[in-house]
PDB file of C-alpha atoms in Angstrom:
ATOM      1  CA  UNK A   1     106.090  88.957 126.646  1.00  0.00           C
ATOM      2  CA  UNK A   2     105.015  85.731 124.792  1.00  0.00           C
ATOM      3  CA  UNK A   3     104.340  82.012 126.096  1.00  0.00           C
ATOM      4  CA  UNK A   4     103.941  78.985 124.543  1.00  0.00           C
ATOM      5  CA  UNK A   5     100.140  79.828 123.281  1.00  0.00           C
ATOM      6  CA  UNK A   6     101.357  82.765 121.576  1.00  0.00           C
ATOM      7  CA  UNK A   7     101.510  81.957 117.958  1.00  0.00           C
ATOM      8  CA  UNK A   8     105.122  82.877 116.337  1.00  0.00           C
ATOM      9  CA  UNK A   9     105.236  86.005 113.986  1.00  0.00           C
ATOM     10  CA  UNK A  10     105.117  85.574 110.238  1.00  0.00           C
ATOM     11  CA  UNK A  11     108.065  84.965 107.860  1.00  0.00           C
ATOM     12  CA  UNK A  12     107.537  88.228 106.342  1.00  0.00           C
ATOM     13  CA  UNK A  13     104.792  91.415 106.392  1.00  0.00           C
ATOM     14  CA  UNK A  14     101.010  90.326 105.870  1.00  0.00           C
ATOM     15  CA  UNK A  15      98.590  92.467 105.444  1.00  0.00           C
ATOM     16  CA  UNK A  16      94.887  93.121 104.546  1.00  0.00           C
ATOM     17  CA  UNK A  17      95.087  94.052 101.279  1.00  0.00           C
ATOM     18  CA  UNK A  18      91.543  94.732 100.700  1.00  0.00           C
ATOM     19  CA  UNK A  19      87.636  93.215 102.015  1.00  0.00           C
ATOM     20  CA  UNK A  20      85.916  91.484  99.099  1.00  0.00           C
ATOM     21  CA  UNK A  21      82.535  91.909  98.611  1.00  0.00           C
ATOM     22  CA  UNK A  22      80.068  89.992  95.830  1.00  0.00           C
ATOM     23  CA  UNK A  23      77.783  92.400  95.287  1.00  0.00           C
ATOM     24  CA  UNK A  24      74.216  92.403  92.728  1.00  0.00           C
ATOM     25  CA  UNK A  25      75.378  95.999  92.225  1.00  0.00           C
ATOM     26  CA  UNK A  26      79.022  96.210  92.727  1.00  0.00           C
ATOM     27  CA  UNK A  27      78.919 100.486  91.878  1.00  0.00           C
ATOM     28  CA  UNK A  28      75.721 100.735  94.126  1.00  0.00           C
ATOM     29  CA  UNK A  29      77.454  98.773  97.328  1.00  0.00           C
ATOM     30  CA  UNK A  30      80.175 100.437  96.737  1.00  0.00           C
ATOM     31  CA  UNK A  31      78.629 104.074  97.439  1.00  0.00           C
ATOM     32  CA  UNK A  32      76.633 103.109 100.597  1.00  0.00           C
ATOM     33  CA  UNK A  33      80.624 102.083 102.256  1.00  0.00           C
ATOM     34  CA  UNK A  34      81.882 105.083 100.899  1.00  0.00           C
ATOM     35  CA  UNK A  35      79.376 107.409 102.179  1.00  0.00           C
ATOM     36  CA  UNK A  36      79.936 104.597 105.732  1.00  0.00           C
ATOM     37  CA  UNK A  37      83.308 104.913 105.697  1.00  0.00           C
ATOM     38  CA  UNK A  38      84.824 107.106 103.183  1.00  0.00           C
ATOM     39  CA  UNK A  39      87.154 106.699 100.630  1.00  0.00           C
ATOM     40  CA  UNK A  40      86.801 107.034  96.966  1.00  0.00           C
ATOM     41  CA  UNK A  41      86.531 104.652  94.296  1.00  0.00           C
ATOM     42  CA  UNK A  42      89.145 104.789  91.867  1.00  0.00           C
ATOM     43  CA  UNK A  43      89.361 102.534  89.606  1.00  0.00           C
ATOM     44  CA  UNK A  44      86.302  99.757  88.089  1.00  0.00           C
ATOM     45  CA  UNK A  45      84.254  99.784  85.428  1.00  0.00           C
ATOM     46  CA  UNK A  46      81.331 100.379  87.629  1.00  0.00           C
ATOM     47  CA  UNK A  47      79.589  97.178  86.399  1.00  0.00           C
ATOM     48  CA  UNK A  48      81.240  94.707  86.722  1.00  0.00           C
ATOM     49  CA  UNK A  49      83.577  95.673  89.777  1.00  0.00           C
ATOM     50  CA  UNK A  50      84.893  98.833  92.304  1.00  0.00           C
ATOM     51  CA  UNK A  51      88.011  99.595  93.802  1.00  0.00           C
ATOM     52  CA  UNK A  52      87.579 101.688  96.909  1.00  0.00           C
ATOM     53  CA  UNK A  53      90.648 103.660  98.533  1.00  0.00           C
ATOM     54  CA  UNK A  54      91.439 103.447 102.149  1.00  0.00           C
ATOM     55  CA  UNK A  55      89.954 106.180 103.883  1.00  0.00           C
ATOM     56  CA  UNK A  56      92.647 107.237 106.707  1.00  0.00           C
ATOM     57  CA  UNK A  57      92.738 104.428 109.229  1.00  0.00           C
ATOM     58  CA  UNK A  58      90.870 101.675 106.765  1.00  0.00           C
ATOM     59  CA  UNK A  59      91.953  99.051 104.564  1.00  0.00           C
ATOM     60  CA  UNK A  60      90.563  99.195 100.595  1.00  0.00           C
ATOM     61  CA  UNK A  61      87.303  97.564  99.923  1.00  0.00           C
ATOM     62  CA  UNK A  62      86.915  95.418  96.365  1.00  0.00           C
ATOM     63  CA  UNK A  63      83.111  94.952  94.916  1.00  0.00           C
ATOM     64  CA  UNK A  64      83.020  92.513  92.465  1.00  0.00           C
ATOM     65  CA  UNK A  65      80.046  90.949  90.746  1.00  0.00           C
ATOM     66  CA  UNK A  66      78.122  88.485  92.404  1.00  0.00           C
ATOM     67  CA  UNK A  67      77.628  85.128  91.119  1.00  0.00           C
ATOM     68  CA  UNK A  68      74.121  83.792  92.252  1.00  0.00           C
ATOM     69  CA  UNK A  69      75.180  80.416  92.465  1.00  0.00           C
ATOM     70  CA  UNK A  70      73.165  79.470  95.961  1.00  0.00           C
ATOM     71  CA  UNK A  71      75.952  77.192  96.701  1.00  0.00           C
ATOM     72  CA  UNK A  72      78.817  79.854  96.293  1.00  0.00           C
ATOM     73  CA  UNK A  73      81.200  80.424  99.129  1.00  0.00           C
ATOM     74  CA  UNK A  74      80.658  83.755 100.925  1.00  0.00           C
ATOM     75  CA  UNK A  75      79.724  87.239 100.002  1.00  0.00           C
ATOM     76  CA  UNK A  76      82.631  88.751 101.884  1.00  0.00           C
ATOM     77  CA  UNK A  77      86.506  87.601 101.421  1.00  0.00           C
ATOM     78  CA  UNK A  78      89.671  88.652 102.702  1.00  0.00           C
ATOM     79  CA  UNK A  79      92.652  89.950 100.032  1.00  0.00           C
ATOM     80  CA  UNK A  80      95.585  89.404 102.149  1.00  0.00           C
ATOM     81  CA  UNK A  81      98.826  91.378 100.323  1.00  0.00           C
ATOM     82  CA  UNK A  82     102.955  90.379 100.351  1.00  0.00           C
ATOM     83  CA  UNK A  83     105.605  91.869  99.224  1.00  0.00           C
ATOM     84  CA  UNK A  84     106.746  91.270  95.609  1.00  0.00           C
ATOM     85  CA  UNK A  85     108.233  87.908  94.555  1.00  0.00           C
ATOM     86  CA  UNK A  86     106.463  86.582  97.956  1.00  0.00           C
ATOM     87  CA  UNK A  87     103.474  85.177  97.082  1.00  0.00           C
ATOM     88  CA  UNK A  88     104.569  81.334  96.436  1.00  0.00           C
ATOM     89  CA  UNK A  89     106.360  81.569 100.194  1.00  0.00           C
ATOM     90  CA  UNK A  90     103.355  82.805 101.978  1.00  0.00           C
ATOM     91  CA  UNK A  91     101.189  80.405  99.957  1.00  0.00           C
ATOM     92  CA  UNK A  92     102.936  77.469 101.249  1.00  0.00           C
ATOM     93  CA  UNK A  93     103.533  78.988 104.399  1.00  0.00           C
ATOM     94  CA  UNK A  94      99.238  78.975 104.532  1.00  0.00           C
ATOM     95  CA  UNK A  95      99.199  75.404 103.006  1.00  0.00           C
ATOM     96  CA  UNK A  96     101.422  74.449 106.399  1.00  0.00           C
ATOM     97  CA  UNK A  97      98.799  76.119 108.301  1.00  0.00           C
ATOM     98  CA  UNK A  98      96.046  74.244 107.296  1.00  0.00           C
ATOM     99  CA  UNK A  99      94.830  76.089 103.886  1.00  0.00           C
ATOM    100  CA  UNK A 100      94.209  74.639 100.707  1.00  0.00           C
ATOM    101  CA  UNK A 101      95.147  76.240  97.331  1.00  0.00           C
ATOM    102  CA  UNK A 102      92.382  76.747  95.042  1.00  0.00           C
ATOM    103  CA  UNK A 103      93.232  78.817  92.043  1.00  0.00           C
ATOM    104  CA  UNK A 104      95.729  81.053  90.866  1.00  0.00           C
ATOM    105  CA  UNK A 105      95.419  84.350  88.866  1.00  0.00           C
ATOM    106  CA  UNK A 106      98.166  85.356  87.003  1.00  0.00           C
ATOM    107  CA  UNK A 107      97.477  87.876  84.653  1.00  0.00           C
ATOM    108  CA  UNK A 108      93.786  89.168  85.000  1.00  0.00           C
ATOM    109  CA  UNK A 109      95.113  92.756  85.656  1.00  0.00           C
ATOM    110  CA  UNK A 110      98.485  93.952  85.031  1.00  0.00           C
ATOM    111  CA  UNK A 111      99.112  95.504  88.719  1.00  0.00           C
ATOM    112  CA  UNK A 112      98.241  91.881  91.011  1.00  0.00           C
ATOM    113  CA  UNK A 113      98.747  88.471  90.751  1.00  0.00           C
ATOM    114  CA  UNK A 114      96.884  86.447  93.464  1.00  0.00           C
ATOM    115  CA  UNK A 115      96.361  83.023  94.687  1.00  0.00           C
ATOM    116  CA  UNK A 116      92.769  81.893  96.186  1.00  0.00           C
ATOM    117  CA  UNK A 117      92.483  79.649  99.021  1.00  0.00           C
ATOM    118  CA  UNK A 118      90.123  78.229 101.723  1.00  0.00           C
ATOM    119  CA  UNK A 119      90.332  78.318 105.502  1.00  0.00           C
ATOM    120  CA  UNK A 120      90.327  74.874 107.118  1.00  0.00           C
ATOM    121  CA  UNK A 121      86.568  75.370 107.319  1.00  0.00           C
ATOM    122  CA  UNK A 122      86.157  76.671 103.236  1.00  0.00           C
ATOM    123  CA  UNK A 123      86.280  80.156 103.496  1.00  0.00           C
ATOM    124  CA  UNK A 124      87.934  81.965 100.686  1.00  0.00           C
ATOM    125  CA  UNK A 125      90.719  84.456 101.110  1.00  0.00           C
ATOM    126  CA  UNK A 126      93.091  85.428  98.869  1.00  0.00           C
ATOM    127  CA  UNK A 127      97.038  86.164  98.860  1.00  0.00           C
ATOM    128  CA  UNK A 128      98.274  88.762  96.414  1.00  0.00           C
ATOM    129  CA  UNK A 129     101.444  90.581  95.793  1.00  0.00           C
ATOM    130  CA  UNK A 130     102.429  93.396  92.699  1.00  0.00           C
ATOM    131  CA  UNK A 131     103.067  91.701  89.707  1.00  0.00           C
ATOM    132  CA  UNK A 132     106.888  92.049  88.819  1.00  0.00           C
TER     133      UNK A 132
END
């Protein structure tokens, strides 16, 4: 049963995609949440960044290089995943919401495309889908 504070459902499936984390040691951070939580990491160049799996019940994790920029938004985003070819709808369908576009990424890997935006109050979170 709903009322009238009950926000409506979604246009289409959103989900967590993966947790972001900027890490000094992306490979090193990524161990001490495996050994937390499980999962594996498979794929990363263990540098630079680490993809995580989704141990049964979890969502992926992402550790990426931290820039040390004291002014950088925060350590820890959410990836938020669509379908494919849904991206642009559920971007604008965040901009109506209160979000504001900040970049896109079109063709850093060949799996994901994403677009990065900020809460109403600045934090990052991004909305991906397959690339197609």
């Amino acid at each position: 049963m709903t009322d009238a504070a009950t926000p409506s459902a979604p246009s289409s499936t959103m989900t967590i995609g993966a947790v972001n984390f900027a890490a000094a040691d992306p490979a090193a951070l990524s161990e001490f949440w495996i050994a937390v939580l499980g999962g594996e990491a498979v794929s990363g160049d263990g540098h630079d960044y680490v993809y995580v799996s989704a141990a049964p019940g979890g969502v992926p994790l992402f550790f990426h290089r931290r820039d040390d920029n004291p002014s950088a938004p925060g350590r820890i985003h959410l990836d938020l995943s669509t379908e494919p070819g849904r991206r642009e709808e559920q971007v604008g369908r965040m901009l109506e919401l209160g979000a504001t576009r900040e970049w896109d990424v079109l063709d850093e890997v060949p799996w994901v495309e994403w677009t990065t935006m900020a809460d109403p109050e600045g934090n990052l979170f991004c909305v991906s889908c397959p690339r197609t």
